[in-house]
Coordinates of C-alpha atoms in Angstrom, one line a residue:
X105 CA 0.0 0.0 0.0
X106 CA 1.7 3.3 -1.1
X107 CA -0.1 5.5 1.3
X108 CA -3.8 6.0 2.9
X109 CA -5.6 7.3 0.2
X110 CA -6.9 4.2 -0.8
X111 CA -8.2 3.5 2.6
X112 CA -9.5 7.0 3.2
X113 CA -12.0 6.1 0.4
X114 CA -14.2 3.5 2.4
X115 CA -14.9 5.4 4.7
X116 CA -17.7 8.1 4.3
X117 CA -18.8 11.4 6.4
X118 CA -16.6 14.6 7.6
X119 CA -13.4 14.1 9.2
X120 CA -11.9 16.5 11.6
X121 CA -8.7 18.8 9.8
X122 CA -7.8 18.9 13.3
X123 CA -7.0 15.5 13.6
X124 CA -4.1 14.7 12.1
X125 CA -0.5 12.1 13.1
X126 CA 0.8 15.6 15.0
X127 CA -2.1 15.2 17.2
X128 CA 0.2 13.7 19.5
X129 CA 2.2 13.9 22.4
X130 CA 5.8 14.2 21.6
X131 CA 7.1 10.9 23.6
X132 CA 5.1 9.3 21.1
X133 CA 7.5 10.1 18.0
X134 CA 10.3 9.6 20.7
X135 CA 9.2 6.2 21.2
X136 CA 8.8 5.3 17.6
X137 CA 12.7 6.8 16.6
X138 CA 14.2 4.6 19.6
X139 CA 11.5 1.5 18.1
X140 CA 13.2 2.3 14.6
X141 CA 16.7 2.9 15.8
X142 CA 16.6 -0.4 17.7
X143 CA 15.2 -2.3 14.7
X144 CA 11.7 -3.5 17.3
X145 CA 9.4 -0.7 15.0
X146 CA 7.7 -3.8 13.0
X147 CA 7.5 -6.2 16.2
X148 CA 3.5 -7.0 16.2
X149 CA 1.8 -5.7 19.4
X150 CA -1.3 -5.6 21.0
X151 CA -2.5 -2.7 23.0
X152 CA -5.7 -1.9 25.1
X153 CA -7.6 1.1 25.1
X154 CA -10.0 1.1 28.4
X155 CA -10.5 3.6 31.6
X156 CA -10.3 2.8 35.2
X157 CA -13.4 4.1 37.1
X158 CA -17.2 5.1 36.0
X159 CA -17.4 9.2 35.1
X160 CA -19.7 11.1 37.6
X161 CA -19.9 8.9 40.9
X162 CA -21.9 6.6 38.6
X163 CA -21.4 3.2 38.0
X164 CA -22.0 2.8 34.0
X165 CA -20.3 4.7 31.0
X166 CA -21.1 5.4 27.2
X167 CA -18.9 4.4 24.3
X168 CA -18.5 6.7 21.8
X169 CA -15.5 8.2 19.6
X170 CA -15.6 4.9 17.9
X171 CA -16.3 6.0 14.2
X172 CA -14.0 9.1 14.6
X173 CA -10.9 6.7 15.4
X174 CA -11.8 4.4 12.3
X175 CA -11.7 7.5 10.2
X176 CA -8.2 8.9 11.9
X177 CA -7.0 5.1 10.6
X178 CA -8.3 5.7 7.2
X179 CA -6.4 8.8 6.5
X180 CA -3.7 8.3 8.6
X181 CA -0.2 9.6 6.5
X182 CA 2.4 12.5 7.7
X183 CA 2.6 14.8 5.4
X184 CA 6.5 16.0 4.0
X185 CA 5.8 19.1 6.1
X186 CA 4.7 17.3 9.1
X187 CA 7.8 14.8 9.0
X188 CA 10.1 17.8 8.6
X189 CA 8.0 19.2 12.0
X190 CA 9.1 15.9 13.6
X191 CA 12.4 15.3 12.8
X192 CA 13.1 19.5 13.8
X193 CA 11.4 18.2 16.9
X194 CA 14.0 15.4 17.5
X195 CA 17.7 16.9 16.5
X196 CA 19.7 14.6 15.7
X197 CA 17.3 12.4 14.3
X198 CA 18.4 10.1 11.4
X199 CA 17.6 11.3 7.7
X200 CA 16.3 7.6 6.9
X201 CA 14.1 8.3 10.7
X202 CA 12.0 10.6 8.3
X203 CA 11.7 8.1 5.2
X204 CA 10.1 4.9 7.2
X205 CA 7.5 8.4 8.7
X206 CA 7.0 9.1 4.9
X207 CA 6.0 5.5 4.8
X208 CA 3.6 4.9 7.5
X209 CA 0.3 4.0 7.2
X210 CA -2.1 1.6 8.5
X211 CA -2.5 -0.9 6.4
X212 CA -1.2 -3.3 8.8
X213 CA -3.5 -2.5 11.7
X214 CA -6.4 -4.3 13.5
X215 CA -9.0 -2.9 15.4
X216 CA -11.3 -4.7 17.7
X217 CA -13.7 -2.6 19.8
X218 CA -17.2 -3.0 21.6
X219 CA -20.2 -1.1 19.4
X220 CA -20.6 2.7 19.7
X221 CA -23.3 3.7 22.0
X222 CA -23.1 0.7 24.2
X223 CA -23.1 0.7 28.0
X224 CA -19.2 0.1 28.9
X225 CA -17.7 -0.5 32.4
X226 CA -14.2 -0.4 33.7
X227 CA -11.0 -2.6 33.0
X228 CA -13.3 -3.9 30.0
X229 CA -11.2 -3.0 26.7
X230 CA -13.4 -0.4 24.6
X231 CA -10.8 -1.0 21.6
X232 CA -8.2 -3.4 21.2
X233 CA -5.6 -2.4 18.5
X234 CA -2.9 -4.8 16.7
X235 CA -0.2 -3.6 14.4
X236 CA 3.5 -2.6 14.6
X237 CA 4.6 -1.2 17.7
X238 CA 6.2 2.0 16.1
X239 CA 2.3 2.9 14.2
X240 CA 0.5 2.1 17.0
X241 CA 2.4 3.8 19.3
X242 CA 1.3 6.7 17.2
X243 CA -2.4 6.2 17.5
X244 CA -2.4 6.1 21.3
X245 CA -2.7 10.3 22.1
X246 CA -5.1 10.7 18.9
X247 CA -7.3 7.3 19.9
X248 CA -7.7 8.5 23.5
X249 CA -8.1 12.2 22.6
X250 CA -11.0 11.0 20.5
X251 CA -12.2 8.4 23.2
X252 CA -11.9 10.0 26.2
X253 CA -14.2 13.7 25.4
X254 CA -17.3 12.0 23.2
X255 CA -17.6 8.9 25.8
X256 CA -17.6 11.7 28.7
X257 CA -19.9 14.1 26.8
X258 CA -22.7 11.3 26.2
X259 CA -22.4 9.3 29.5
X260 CA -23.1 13.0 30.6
X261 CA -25.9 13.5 28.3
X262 CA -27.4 9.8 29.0
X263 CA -27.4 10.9 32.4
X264 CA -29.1 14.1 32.2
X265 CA -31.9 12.2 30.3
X266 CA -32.0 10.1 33.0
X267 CA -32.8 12.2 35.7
X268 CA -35.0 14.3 33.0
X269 CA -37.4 11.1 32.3
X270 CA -38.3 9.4 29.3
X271 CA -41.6 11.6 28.3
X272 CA -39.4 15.2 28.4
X273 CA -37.5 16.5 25.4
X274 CA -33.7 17.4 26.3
X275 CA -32.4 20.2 24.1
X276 CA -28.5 21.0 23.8
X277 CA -27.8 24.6 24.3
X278 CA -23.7 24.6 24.6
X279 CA -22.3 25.6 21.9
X280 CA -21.3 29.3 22.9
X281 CA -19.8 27.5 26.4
X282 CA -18.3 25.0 24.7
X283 CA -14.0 24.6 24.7
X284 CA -14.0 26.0 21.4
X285 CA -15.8 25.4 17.9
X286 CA -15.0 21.8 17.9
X287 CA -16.0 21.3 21.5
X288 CA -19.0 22.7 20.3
X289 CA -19.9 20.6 17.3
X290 CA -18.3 17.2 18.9
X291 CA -20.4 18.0 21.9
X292 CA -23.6 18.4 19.6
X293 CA -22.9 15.2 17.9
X294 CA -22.5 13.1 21.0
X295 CA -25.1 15.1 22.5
X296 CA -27.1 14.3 19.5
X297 CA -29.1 17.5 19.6
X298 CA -27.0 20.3 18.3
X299 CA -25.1 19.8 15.0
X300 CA -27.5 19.2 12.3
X301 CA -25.5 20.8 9.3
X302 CA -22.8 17.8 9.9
X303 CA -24.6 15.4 11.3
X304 CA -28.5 14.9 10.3
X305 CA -29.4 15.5 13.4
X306 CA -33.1 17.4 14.6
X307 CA -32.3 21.1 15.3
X308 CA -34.6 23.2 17.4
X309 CA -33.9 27.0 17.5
X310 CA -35.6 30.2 19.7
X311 CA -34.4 33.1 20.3
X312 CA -32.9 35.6 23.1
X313 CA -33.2 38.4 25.2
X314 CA -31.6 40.8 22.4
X315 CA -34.2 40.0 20.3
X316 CA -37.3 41.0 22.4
X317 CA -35.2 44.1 23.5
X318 CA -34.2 45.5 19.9
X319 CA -37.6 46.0 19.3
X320 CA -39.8 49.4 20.3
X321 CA -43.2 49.0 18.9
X322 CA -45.4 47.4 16.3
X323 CA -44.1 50.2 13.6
X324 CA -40.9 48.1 12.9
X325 CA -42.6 45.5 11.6
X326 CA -43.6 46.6 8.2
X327 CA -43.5 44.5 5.0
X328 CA -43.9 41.2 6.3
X329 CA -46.3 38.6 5.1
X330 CA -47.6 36.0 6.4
X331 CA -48.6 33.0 3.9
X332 CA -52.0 31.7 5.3
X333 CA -54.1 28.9 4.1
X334 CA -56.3 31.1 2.9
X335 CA -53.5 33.4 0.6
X336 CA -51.6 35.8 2.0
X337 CA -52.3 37.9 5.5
X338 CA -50.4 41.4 5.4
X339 CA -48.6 42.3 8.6
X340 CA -51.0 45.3 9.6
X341 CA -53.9 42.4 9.8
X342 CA -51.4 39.7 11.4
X343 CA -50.8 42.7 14.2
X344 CA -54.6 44.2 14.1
X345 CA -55.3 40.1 15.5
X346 CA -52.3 39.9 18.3
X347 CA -54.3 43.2 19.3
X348 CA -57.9 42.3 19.3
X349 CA -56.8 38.5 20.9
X350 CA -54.6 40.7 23.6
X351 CA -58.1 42.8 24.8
X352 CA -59.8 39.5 24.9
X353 CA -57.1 38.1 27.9
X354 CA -57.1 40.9 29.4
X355 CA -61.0 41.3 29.8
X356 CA -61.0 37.7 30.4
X357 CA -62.6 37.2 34.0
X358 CA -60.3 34.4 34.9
X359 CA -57.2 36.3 33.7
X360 CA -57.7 40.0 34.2
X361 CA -56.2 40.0 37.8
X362 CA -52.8 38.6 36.4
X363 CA -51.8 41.6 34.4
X364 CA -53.0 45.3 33.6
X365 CA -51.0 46.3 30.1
X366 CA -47.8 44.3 29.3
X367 CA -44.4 45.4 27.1
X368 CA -45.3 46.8 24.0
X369 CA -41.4 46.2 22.1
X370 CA -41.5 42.6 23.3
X371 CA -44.9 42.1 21.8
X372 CA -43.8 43.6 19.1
X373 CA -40.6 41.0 19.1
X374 CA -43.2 38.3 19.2
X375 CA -44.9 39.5 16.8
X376 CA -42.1 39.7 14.3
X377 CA -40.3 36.4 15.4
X378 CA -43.7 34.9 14.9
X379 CA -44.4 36.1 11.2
X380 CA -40.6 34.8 10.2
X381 CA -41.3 31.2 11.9
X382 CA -45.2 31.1 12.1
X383 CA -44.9 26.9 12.2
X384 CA -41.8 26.8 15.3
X385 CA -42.8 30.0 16.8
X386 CA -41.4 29.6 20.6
X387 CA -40.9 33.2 22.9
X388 CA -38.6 33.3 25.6
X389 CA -41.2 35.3 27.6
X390 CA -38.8 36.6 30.9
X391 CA -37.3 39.3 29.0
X392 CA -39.4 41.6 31.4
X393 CA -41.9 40.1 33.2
X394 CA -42.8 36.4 32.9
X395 CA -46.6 36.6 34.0
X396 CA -47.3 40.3 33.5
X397 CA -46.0 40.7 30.1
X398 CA -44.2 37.9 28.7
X399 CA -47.3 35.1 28.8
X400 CA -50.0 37.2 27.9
X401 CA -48.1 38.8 24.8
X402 CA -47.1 34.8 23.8
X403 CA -50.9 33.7 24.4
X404 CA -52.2 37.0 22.0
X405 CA -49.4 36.1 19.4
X406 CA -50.1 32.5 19.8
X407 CA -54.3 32.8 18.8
X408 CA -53.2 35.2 16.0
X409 CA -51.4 32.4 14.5
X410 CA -54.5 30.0 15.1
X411 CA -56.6 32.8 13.3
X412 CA -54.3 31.9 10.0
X413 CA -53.9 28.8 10.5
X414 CA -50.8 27.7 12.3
X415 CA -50.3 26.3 15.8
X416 CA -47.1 27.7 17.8
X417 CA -45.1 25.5 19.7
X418 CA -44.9 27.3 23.2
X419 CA -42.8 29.7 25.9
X420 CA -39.1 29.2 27.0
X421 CA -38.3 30.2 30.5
X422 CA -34.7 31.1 31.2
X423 CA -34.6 32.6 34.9
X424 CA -36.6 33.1 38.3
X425 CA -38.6 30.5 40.0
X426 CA -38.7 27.5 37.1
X427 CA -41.3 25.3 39.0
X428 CA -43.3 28.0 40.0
X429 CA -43.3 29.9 37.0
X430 CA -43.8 26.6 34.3
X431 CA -47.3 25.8 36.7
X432 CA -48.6 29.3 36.6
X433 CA -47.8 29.2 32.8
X434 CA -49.2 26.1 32.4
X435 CA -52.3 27.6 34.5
X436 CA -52.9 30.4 32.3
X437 CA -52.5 28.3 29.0
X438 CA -55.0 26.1 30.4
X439 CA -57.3 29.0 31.4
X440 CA -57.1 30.2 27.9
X441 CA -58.3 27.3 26.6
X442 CA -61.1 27.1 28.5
X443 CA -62.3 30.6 28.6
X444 CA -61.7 31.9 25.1
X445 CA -62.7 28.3 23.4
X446 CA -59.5 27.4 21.7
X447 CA -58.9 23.3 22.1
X448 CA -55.3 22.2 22.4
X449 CA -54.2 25.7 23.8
X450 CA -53.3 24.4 27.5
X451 CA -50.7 21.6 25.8
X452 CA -48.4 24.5 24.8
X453 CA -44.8 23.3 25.5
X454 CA -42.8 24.5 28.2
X455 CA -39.2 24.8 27.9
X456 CA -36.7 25.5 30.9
X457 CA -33.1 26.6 30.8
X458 CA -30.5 28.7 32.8
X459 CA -28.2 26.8 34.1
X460 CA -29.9 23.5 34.2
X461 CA -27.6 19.9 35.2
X462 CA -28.4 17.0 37.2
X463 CA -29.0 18.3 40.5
X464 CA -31.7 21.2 39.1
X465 CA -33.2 18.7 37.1
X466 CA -33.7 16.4 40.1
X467 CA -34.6 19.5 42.5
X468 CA -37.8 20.4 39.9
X469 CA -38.8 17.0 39.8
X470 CA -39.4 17.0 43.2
X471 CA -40.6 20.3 44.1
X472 CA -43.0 19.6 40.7
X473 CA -43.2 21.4 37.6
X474 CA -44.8 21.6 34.4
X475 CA -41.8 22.1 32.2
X476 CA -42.1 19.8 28.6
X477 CA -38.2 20.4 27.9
X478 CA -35.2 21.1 29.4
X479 CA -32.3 23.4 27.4
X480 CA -28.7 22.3 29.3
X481 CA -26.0 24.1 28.3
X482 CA -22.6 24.6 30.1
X483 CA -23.0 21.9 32.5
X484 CA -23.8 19.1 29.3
X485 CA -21.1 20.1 26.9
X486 CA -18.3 21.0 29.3
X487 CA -18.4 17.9 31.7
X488 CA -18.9 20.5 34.5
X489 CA -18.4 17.9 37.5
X490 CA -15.9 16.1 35.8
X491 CA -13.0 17.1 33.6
X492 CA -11.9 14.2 31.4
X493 CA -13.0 10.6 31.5
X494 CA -9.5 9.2 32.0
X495 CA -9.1 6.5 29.6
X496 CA -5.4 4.6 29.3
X497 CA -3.7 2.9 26.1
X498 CA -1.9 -0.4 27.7
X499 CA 0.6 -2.5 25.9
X500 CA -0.9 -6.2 26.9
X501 CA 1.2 -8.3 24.3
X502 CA 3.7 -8.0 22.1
X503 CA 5.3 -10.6 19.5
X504 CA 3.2 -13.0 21.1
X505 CA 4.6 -12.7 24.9
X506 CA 1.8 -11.0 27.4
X507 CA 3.0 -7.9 29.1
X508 CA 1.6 -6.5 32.5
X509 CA 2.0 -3.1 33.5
X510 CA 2.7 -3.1 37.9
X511 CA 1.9 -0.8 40.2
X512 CA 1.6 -0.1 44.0
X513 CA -2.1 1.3 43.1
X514 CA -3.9 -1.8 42.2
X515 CA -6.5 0.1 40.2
X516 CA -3.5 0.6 38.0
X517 CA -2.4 -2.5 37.1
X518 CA -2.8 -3.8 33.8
X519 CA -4.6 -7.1 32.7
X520 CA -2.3 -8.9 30.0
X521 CA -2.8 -10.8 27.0
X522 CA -4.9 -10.4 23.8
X523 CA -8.3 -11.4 25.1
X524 CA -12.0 -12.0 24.6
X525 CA -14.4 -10.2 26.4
X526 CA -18.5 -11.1 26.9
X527 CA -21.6 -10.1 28.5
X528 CA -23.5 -12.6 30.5
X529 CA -27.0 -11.8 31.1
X530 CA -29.4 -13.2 33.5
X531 CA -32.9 -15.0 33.6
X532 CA -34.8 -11.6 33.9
X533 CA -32.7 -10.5 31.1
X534 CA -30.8 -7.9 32.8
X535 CA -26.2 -8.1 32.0
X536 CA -25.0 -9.9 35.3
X537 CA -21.4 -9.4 34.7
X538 CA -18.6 -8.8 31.7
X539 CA -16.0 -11.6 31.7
X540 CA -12.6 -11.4 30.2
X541 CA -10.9 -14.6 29.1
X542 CA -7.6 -15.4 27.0
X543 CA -8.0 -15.3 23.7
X544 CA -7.9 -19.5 23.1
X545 CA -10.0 -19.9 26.1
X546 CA -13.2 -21.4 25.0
X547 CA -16.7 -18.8 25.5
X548 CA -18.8 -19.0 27.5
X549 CA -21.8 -21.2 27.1
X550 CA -25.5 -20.2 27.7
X551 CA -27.0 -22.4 30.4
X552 CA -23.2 -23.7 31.7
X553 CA -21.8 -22.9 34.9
X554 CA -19.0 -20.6 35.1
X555 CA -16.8 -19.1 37.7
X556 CA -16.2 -15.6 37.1
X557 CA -13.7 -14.0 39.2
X558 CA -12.2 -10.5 40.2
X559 CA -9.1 -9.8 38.5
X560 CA -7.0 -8.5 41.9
X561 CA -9.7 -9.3 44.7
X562 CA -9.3 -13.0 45.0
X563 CA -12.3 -13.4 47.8
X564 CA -14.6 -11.8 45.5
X565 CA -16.4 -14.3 43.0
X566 CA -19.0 -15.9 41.6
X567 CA -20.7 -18.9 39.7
X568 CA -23.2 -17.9 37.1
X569 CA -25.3 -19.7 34.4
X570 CA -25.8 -17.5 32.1
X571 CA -28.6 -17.2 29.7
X572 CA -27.4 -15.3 27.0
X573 CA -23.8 -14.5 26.1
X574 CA -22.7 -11.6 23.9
X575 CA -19.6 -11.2 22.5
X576 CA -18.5 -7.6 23.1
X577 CA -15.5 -6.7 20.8
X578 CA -15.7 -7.1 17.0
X579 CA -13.7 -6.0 14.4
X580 CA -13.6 -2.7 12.9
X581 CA -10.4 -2.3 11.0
X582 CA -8.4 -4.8 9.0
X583 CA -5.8 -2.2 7.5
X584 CA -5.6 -3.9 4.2
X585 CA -6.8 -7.4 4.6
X586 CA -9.5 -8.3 2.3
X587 CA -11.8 -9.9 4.6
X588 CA -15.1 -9.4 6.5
X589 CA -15.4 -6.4 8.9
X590 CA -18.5 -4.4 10.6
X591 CA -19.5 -1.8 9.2
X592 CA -19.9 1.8 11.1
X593 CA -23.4 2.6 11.5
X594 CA -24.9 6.1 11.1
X595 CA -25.8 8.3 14.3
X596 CA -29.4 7.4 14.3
X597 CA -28.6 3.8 14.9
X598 CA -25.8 4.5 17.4
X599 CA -28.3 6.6 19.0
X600 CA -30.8 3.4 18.9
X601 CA -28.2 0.7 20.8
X602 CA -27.4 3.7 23.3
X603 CA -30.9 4.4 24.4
X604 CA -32.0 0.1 24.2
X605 CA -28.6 -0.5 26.4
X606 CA -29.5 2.2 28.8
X607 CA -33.2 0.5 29.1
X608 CA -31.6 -3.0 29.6
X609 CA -29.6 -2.2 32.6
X610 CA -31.0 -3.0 36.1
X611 CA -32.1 -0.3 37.9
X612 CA -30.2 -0.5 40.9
X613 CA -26.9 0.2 38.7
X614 CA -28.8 3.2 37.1
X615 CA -30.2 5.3 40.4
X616 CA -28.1 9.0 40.7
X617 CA -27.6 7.8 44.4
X618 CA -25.3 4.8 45.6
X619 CA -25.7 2.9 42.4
X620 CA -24.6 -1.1 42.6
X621 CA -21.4 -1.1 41.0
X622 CA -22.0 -3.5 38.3
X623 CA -19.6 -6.6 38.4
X624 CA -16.7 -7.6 35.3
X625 CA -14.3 -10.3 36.0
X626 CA -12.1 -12.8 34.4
X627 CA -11.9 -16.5 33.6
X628 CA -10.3 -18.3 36.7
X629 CA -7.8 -19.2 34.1
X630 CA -7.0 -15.7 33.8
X631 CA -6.7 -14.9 37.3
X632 CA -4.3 -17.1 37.4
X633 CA -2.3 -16.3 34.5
X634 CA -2.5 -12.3 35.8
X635 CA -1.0 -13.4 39.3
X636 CA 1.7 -15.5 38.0
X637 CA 2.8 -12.9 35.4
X638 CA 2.9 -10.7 38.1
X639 CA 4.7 -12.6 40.3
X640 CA 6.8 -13.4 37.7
X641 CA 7.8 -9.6 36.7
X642 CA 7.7 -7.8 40.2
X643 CA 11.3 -7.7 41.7
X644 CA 11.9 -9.0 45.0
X645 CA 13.0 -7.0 48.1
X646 CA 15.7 -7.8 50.7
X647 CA 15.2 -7.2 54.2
X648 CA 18.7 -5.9 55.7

């Protein structure tokens, strides 16, 4: 294979300029010149790509970053400028250093990883990667780079939906608190909500504060048309209904004692915003005053649109009292309905934002509320409680000999070998527990007894039968090798396992509060292979 271009070509969608073989951490082109200089470069290793502990005191994580990595592989090739960058990096470097870079592809590579959007727990190997040493050496900072933000960003967002419930819509508004424009649009995609011109993915849009306040009166609005069913509705008959429906609230015996007059400029601002989107028209109505101005001037601007045909989608509430204020909205809607005769009225959505997260979330719940859907910004897209997700890269094997990585922290210690790993699920049909075995071991059998045991705790394990086994890791990336591999699916389908996953899991591992860690183990074969390995490579003190 002369160079990627080839493989760039099977693999379809957008690919990030940013990501490129510099997107690296400089001890990874050191490591590949000493590989080279000591002729170990081609040496066939295995590496795996997992993270030590669940994100967010919780006790599950989301995969994602999957498709991203198969598309770094596909184009993977330094440029002559890039090269040049390296060896200026490493003086001293070897003219012939640059030539094997100039070389470089991944042709040669293997990829094995667990499904996008599937429920993922600790130690468990989310990708395992084959190939010369000196490539993937190279692929460890962009892999976990790639890994590390979109896993955190949608074990983020899966929990946020969470606490949110099934029946409310969760809307993504990060993009202006996001670490920079691709923080933005990777957050979007992973928070599948924001990033529609990339992605396919449903956009919703409002408007802000700057809006309503632009406006003065009514007399800005001049030569806009609203396109009825009927023909067309000039804006001085559009306005001359908002007015006439405005009187009728505010004469309305049930409503009269909320509000006397209300803001003229922002019903002008509805007005407006409403004759540009007549068929997504939704106010942020707390520009002034939420229950003296804001609702009423929606509600007037809102029948006015009935008049013509079209039904607005509802109010967005973006400060104050969120409980209280969605169930006095939802109050007045309701009222509406009733007294002026307009069916449907009271079922006007109610969207929340300002600062929403977990916690908030959880806090409405319980105080009650009458909000449809919640707009989370800086606490979704940045990880607010938790900076990075921590995933490691871990050399487990190399030219066929298992390597183990020691240390006094047992959390760090590596589990070594190539291996297999499953899910075993249970009679209700709940996962009981991932197992890892070696990679000739044979699977797991449904209906078979099996011993499953912790890789470093050796008091803690367990028989189980299970009924169903699922292979977790499947292959990706074959580099060059004509033969069968799965296919990356599109977002909607990613989207699909994530939610099904999330649904599948027993509750107990779920709940925000002391969740039941969820169990992953070995084969007692490879409990015992890990303990004599490390016996075998820890040094032995002397006692003076």
């Amino acid at each position: 294979m002369e160079n990627g271009s080839e493989l760039g070509q099977i693999i379809d969608g957008p690919t990030n300029p940013m990501v490129t073989p510099l997107l690296n951490d400089l001890y990874q082109f050191t490591m590949a010149y000493a590989y080279w200089k000591a002729g170990k470069h081609n040496e066939r290793s295995v590496f795996d790509l997992y993270f030590r502990k669940n994100p967010f005191g919780g006790e599950y994580t989301v995969f994602a970053g999957l498709e991203e990595c198969i598309k770094f592989l596909a184009n993977f090739k330094l440029s002559d400028e890039e090269i040049d960058f390296v060896r200026d990096c490493l003086p001293g470097s070897e003219e012939a250093f640059g030539d094997y870079l100039r070389g470089l592809d991944c042709s040669d590579v293997e990829v094995y990883a667990i499904p996008e959007g599937s429920v993922v727990f600790p130690k468990v190997p989310l990708m395992r990667v084959e190939g010369p040493v000196g490539v993937v050496q190279l692929l460890e900072t962009p892999f976990l780079n790639l890994v590390n933000f979109a896993s955190l960003v949608a074990t983020n967002a899966a929990r946020h939906r969470f606490v949110a419930g099934k029946s409310k819509s969760l809307l993504e508004f990060g993009a202006r608190r996001a670490q920079g424009p691709d923080g933005a649009i990777s957050a979007s995609k992973y928070c599948y909500l924001g990033a529609g011109k990339l992605f396919g993915i449903p956009l919703r849009g409002t408007h802000s504060h700057a809006y309503v306040s632009s406006f003065m009166s009514t007399d800005e609005i001049v030569d806009k048309v609203l396109r009825s069913a009927d023909g067309k509705t000039t804006c001085e008959d559009f306005v001359s209904h908002v007015q006439t429906w405005l009187k009728k609230i505010q004469y309305s015996p049930s409503l009269s004692g909320i509000f006397s007059e209300t803001n003229q400029s922002e019903l002008a601002a509805f007005t407006s915003y409403a004759l540009a989107f007549p068929k997504t028209f939704l106010a942020l109505v707390d520009t002034y005053d939420v229950m003296k101005s804001g609702i009423p001037n929606f509600c007037a601007v809102a029948l006015a649109l009935n008049d013509f045909g079209y039904k607005a989608l509802g109010i967005r509430l973006d400060s104050g009292d969120l409980a209280y204020l969605s169930r006095e909205a939802r109050n007045f809607f309701c009222t509406v309905e009733r007294e002026l005769k307009v069916p449907g009225f009271g079922k006007m959505v109610v969207t929340a934002s300002n600062d929403l997260n977990e916690e908030t979330i959880d806090a409405l719940n319980k105080q009650g509320h009458e909000v449809d859907a919640f707009g989370i910004g800086t606490y979704l897209v940045t990880c607010y409680s938790q900076a990075a997700l921590g995933c490691v890269f871990k050399l487990v094997e190399i030219n066929n000999q298992p390597r183990i990585k020691l240390s006094e922290d047992v959390t760090k210690v590596s589990i070594p070998c190539k291996k297999r790993s499953y899910r075993l699920y249970g009679k209700e049909g709940y996962p009981l527990v991932d197992i890892m075995t070696g990679e000739n071991e044979p699977p797991p059998k449904v209906g078979e007894r099996l011993l499953c045991r912790h890789p470093f705790n050796e008091s803690k394990r367990a028989y189980v039968v299970p009924q169903r086994v699922e292979e977790l890791l499947k292959c990706y990336w074959r580099g060059s090798a004509d033969e069968a591999r799965e296919e990356l699916p599109p977002l909607k389908e990613i989207r699909e396992r994530c939610i099904k996953q999330l649904e599948n899991m027993r509750p107990d591992h779920m709940r925000r509060l002391n969740p039941t860690p969820y169990k992953v183990s070995v084969s007692a074969k490879l409990y015992d292979f890990i303990h004599f390995l490390w016996l075998n490579e820890a040094p032995v003190g002397e006692l003076q």
